[in-house]
Coordinates of N, CA and C in Angstrom, one line a residue:
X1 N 27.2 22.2 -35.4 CA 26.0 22.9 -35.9 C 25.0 23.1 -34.8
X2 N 24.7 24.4 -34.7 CA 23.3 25.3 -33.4 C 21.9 24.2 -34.2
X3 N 21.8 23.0 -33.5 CA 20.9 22.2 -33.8 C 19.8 22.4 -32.2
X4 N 19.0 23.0 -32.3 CA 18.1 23.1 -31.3 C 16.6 22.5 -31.7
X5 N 16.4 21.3 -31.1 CA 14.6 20.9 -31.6 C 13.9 22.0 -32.3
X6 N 13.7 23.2 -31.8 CA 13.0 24.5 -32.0 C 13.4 25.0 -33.7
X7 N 14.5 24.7 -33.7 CA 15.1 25.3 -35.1 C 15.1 24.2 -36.2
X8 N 14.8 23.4 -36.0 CA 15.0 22.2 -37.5 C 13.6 21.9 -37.7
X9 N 13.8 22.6 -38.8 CA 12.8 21.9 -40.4 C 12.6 20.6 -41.0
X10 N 11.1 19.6 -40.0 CA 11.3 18.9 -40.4 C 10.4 18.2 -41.7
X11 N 10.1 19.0 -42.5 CA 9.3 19.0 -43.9 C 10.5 18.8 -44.7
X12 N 11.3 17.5 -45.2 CA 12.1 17.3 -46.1 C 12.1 18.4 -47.5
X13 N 10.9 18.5 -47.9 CA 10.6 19.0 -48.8 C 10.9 20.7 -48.9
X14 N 10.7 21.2 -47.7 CA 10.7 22.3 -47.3 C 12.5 22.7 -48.0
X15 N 13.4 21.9 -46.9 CA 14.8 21.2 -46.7 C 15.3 21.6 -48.2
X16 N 14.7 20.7 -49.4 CA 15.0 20.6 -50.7 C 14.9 21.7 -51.0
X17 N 13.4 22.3 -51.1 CA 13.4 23.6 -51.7 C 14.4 24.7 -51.1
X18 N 14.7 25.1 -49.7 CA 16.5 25.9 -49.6 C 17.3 25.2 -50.6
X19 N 17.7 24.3 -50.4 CA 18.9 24.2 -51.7 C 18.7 24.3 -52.5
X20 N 17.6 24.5 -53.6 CA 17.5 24.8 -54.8 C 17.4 26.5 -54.9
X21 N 16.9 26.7 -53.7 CA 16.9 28.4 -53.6 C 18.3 29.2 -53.6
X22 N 18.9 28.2 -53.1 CA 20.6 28.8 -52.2 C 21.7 27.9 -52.8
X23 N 21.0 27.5 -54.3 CA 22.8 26.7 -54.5 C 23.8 27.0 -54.8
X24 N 24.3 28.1 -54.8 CA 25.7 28.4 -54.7 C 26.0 28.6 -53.3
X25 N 26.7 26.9 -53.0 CA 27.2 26.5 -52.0 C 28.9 26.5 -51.8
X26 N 28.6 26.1 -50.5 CA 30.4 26.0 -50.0 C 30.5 24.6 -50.1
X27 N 31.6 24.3 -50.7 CA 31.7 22.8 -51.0 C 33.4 22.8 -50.2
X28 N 33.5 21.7 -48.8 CA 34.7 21.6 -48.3 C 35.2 20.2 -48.9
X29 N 36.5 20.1 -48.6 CA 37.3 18.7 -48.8 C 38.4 19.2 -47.8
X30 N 39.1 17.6 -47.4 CA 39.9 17.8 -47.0 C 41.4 17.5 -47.5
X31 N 42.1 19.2 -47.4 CA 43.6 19.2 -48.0 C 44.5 19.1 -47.5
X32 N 45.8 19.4 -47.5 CA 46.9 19.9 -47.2 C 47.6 20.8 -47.1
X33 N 47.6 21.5 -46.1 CA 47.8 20.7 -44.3 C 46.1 21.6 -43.9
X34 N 45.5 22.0 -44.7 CA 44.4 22.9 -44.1 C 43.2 22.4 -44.7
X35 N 41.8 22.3 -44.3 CA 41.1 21.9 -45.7 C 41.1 22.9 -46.2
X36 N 40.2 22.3 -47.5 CA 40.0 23.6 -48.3 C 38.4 23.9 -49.0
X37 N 37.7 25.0 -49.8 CA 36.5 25.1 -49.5 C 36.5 26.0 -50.8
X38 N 35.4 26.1 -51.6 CA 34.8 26.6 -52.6 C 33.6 27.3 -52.9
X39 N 33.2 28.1 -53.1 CA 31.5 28.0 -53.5 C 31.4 27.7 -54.8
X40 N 30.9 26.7 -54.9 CA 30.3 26.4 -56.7 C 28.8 26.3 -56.5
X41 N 28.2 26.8 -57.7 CA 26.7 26.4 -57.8 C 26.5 25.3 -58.8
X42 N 25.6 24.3 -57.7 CA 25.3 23.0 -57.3 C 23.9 22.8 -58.3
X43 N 23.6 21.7 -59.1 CA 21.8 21.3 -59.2 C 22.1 20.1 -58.3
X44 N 20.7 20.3 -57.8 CA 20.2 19.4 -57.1 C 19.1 18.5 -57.6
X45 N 19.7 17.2 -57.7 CA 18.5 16.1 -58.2 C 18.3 15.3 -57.1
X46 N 17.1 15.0 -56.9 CA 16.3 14.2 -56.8 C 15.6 13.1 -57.3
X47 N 16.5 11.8 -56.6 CA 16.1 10.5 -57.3 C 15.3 9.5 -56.2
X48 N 14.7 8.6 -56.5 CA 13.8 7.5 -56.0 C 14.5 7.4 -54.3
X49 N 15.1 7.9 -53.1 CA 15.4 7.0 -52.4 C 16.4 7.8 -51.9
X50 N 17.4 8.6 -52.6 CA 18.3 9.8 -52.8 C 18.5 11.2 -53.7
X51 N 19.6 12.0 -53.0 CA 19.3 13.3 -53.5 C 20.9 13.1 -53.8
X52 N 21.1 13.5 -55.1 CA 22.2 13.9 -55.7 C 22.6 15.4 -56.2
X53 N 23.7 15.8 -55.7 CA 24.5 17.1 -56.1 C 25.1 17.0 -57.8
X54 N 25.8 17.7 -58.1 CA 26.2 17.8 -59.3 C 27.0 19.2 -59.8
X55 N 28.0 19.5 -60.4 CA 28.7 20.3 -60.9 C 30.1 20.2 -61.3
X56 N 30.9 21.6 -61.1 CA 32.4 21.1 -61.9 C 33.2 22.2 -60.7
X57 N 35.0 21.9 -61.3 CA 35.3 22.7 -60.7 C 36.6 22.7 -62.1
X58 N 37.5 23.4 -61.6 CA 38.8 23.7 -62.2 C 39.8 22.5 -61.8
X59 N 40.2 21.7 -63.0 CA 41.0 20.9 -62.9 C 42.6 21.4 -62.1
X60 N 42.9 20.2 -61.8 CA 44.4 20.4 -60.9 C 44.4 22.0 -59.6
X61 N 43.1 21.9 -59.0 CA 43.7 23.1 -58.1 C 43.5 22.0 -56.7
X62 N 43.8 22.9 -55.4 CA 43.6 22.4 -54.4 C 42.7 21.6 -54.3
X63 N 41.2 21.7 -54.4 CA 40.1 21.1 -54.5 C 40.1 19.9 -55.6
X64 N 40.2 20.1 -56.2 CA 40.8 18.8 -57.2 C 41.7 17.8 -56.7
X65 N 42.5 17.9 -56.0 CA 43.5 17.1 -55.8 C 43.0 16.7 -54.4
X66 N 42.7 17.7 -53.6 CA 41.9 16.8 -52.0 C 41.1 16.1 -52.6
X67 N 39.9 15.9 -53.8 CA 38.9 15.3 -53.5 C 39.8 13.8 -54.4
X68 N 40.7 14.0 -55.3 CA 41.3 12.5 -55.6 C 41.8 12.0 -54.3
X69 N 42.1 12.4 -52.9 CA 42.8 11.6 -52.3 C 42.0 11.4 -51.0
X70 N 40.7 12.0 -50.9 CA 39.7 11.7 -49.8 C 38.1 12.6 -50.8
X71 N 37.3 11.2 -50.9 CA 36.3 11.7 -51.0 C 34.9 11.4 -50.6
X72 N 35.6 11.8 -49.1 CA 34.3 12.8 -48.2 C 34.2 14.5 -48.3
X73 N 32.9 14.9 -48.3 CA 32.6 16.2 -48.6 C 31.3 16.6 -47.5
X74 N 31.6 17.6 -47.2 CA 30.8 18.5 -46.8 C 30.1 19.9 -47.5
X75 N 28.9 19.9 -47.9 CA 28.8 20.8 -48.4 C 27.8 22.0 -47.7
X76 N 27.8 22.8 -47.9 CA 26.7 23.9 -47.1 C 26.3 24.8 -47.4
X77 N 24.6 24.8 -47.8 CA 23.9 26.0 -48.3 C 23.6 27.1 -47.0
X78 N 23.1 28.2 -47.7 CA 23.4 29.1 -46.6 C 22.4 30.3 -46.8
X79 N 21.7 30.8 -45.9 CA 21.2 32.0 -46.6 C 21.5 33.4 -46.0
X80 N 20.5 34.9 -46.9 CA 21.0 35.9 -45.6 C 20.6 35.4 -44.2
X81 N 21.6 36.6 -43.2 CA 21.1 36.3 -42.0 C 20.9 37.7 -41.4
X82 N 20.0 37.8 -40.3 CA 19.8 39.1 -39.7 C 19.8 39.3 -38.1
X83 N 20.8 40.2 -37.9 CA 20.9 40.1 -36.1 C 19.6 40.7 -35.7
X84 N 18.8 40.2 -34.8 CA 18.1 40.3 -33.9 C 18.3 40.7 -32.3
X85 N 18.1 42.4 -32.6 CA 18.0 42.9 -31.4 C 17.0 42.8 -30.1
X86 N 18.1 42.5 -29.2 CA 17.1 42.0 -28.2 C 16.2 43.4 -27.6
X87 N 16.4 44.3 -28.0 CA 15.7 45.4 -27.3 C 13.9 45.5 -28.0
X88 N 14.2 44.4 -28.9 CA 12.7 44.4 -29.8 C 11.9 43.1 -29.1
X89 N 12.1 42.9 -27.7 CA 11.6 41.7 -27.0 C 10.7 42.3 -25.8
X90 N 9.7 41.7 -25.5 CA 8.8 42.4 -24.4 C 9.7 42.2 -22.8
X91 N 10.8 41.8 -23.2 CA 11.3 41.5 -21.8 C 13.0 41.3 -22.7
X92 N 13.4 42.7 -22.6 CA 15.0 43.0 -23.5 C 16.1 41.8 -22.3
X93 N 15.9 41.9 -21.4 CA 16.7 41.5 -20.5 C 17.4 40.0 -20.7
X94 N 17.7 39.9 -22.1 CA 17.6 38.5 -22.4 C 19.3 38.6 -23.9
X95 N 19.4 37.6 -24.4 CA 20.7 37.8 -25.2 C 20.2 37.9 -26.7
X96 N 20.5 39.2 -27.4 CA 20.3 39.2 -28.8 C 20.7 37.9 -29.5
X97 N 20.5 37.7 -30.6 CA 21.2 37.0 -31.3 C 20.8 36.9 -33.0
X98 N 20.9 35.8 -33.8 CA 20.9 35.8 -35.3 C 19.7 35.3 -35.9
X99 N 19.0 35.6 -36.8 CA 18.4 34.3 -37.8 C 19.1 34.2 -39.0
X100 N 19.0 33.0 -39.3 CA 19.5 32.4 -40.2 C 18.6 31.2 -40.9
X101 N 19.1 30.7 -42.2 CA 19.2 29.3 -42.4 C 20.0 28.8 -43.1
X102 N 20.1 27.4 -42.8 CA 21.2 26.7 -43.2 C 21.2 24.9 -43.3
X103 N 21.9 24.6 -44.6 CA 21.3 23.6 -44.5 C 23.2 22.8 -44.5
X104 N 23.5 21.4 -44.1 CA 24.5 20.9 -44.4 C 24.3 19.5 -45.2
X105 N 25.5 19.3 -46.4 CA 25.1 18.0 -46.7 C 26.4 17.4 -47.0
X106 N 26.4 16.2 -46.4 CA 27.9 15.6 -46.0 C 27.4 13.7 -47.3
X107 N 28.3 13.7 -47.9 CA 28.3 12.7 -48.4 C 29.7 12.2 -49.6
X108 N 29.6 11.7 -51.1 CA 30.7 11.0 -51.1 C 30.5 11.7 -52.5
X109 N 32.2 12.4 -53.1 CA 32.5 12.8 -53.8 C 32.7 12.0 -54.9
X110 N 32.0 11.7 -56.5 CA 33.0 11.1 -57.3 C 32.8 12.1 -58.9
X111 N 34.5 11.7 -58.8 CA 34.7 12.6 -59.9 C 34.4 11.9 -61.8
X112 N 34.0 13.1 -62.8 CA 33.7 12.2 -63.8 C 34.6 12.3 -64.8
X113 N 34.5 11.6 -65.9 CA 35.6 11.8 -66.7 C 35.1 12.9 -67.8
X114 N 36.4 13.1 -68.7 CA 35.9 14.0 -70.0 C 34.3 14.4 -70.3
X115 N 34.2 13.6 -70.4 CA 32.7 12.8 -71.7 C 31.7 13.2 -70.4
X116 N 31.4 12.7 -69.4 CA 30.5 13.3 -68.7 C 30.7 14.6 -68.1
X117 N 32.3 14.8 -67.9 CA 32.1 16.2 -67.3 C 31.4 17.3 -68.0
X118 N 31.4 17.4 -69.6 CA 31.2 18.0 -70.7 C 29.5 18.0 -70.7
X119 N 28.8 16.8 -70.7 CA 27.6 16.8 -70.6 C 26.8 16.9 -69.3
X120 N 27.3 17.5 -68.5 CA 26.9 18.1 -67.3 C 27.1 19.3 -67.2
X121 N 28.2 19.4 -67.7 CA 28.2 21.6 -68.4 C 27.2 21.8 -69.2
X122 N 26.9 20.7 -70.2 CA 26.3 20.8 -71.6 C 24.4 20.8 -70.8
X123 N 24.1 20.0 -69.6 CA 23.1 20.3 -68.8 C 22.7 21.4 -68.2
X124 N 23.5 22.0 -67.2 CA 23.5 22.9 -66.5 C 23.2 24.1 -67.4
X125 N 24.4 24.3 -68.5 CA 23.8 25.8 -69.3 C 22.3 25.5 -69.8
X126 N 21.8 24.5 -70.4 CA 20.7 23.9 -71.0 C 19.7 24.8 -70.1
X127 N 19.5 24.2 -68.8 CA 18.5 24.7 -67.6 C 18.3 25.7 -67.3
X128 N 20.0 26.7 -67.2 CA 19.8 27.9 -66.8 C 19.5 29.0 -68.7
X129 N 20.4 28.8 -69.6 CA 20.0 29.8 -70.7 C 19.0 29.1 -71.6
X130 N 19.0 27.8 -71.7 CA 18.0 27.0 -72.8 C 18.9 27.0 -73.8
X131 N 17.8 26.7 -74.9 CA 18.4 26.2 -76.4 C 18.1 27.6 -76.7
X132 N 19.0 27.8 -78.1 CA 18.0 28.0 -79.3 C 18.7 29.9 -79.3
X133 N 19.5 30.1 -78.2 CA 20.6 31.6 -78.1 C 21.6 31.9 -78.7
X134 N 22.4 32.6 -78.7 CA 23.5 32.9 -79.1 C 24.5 32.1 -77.8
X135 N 24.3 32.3 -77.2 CA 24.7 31.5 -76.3 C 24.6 30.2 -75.1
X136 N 23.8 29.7 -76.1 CA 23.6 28.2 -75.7 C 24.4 27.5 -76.0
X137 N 24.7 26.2 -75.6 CA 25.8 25.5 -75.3 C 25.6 24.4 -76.7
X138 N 24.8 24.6 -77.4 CA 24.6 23.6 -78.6 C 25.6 24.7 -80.0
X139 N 25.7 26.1 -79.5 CA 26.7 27.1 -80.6 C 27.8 27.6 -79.9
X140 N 28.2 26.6 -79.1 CA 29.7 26.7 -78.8 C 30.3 26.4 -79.8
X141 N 31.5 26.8 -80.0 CA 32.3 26.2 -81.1 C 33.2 24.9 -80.5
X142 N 32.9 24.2 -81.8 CA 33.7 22.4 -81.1 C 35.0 22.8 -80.3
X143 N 35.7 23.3 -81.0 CA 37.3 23.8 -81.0 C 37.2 24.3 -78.7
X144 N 36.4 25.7 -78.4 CA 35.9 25.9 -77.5 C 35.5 25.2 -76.3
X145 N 34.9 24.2 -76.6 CA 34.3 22.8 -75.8 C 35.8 22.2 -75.5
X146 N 36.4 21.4 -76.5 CA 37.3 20.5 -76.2 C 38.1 21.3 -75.4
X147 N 38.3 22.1 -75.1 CA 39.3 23.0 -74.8 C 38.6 23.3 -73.3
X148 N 37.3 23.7 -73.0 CA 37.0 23.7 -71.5 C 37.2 22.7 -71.1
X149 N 37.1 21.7 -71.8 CA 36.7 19.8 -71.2 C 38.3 19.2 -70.8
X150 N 39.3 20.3 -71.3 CA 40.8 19.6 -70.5 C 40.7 20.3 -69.2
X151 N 40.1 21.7 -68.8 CA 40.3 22.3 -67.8 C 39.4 22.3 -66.9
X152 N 38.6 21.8 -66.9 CA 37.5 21.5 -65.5 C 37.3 20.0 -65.6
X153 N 36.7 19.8 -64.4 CA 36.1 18.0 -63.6 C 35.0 18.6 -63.5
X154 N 33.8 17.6 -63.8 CA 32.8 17.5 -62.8 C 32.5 16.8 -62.0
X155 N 31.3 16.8 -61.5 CA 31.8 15.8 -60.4 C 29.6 15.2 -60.3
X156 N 29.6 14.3 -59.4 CA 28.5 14.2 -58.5 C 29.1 13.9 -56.9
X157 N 27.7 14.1 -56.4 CA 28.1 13.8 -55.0 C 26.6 13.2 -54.4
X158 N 26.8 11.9 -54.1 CA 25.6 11.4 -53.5 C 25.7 11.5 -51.8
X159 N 24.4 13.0 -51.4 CA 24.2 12.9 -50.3 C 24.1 11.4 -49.4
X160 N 24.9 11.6 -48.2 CA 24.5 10.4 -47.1 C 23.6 11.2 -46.2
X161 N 23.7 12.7 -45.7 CA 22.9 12.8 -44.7 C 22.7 14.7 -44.9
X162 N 21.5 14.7 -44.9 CA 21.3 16.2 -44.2 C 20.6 16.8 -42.8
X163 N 21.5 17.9 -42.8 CA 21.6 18.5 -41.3 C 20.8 20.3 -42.0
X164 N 20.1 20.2 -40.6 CA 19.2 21.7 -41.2 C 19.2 22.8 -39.6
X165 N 19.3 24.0 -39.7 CA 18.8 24.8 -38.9 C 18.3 25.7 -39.8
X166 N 16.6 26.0 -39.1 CA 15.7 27.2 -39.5 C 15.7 28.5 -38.6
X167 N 16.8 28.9 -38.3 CA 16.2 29.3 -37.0 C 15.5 30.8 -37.2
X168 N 14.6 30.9 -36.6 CA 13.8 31.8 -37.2 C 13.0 32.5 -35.8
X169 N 13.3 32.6 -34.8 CA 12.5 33.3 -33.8 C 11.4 32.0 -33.2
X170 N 11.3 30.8 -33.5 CA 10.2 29.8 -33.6 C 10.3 30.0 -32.0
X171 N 11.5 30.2 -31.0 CA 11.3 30.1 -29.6 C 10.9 30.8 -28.8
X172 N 10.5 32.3 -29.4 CA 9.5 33.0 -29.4 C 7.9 33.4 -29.2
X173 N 7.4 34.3 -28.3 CA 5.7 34.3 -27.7 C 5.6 35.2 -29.1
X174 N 4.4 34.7 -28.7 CA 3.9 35.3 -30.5 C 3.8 37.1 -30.8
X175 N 3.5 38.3 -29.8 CA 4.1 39.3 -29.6 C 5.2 39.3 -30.1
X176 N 6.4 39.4 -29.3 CA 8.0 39.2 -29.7 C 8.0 39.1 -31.1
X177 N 7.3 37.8 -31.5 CA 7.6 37.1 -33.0 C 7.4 38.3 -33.6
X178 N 5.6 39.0 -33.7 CA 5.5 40.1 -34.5 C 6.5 41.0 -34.2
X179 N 6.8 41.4 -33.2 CA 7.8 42.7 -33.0 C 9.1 42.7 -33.7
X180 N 9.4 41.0 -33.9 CA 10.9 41.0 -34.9 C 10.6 41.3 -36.2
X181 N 9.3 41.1 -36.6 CA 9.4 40.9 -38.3 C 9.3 42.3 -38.1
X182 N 8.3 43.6 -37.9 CA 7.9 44.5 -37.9 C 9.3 45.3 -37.8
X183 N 10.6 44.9 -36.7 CA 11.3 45.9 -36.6 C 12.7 45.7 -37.7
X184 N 12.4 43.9 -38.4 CA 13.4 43.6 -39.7 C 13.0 44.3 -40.6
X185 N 11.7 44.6 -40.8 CA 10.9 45.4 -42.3 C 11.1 46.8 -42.0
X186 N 11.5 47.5 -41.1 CA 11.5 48.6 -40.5 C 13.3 49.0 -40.7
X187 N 14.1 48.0 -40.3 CA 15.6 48.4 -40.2 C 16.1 48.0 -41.8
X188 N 15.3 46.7 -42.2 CA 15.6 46.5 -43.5 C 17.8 46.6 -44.3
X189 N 18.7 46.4 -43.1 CA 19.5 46.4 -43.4 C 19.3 45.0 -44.6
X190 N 20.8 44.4 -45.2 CA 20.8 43.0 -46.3 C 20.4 41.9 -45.5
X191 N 19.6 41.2 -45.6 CA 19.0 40.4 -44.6 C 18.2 40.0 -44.4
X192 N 17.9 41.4 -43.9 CA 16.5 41.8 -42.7 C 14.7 40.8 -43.2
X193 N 15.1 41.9 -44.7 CA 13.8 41.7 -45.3 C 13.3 40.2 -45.5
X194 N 14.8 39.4 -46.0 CA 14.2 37.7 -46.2 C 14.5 37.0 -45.1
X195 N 14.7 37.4 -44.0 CA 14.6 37.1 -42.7 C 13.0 36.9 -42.2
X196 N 12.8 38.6 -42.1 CA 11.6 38.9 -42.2 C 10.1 37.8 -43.0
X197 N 10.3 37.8 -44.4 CA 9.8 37.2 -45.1 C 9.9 36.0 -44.6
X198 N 10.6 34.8 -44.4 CA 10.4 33.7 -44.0 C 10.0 33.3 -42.6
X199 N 9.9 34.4 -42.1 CA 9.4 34.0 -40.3 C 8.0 34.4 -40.5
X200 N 7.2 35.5 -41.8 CA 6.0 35.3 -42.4 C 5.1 34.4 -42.6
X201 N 6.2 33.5 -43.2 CA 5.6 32.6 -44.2 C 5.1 31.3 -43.0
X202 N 6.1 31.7 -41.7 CA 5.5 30.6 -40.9 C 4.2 31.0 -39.8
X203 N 3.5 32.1 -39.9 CA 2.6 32.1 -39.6 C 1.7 31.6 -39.6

């Protein structure tokens, strides 16, 4: 991980709020003979002391079966990124390169049974559609439920440690700095703009 003093965020809170912004993450395990890696979207709780992950996946695939037989995980939020041209520098003579952010969170996989994996699907739709729809998870049909609940796991994952890069132009004279946002709002390729926007916000 491009861990440079200059680039790490160190407002925890700051940290939490990317993952809640960016959770549809890459979730790795390791398989056989290669690891293997997913993106699922993740809630993120927050409890007294620790920060807990949460979600499902599809029973019996690759990912399923690495995390019964090692469960350590890596997982990694991620956001857009935007190349930064070095010709937008008061002194070009120097190496373009990326912003990005990115956060990693490595800790210990366990898997749940039936009965909670169901009430963690039965959570998740809750938060994202609510009650009270046509498709809320309270007018599923029983028949429906029991029938997803043979075919996916869920899981939690209690973070041990997070790793962050912001990297955002921070190693930059303040000139320069303006000249990046001004010429990301300007090129505006996929990126650019929330590139742009968060090297704003650190003004």
């Amino acid at each position: 991980m491009y861990q440079l003093p200059h680039f790490i965020e160190e407002d925890p809170q700051q940290v939490i709020r990317f993952m809640k912004q960016h959770n549809f993450a890459m979730v790795t395990a390791m398989g056989n003979p290669y690891p293997v890696a997913t993106q699922l979207p993740l809630e993120i709780i927050e409890e007294p002391g620790k920060i807990i992950l949460s979600g499902h996946f599809m029973r019996n695939t690759a990912h399923h079966k690495a995390f019964e037989k090692n469960a350590d995980v890596l997982v990694i939020f991620y956001s857009p990124h935007a190349y930064i041209d070095a010709n937008w520098y008061g002194n070009p003579g120097q190496a373009s390169t990326v912003n990005y952010i990115t956060v990693q969170a490595t800790g210990i996989m366990h898997l749940l049974n039936s009965k909670d994996s169901v009430n963690t699907l039965r959570e998740v739709t809750d938060r994202h559609i609510g009650k009270g729809t046509a498709a809320s998870f309270e007018n599923l049909p029983a028949d429906y439920v029991n029938q997803m609940a043979k075919a996916i796991v869920g899981f939690t994952i209690e973070v041990k440690e997070l790793k962050n890069v912001f990297k955002l132009s921070q190693n930059k004279n303040p000139d320069d700095y303006a000249n990046i946002i001004r010429n990301l709002e300007q090129r505006a390729k996929p990126g650019d703009l929330y590139i742009a926007q968060k090297m704003k916000e650190r003004l």
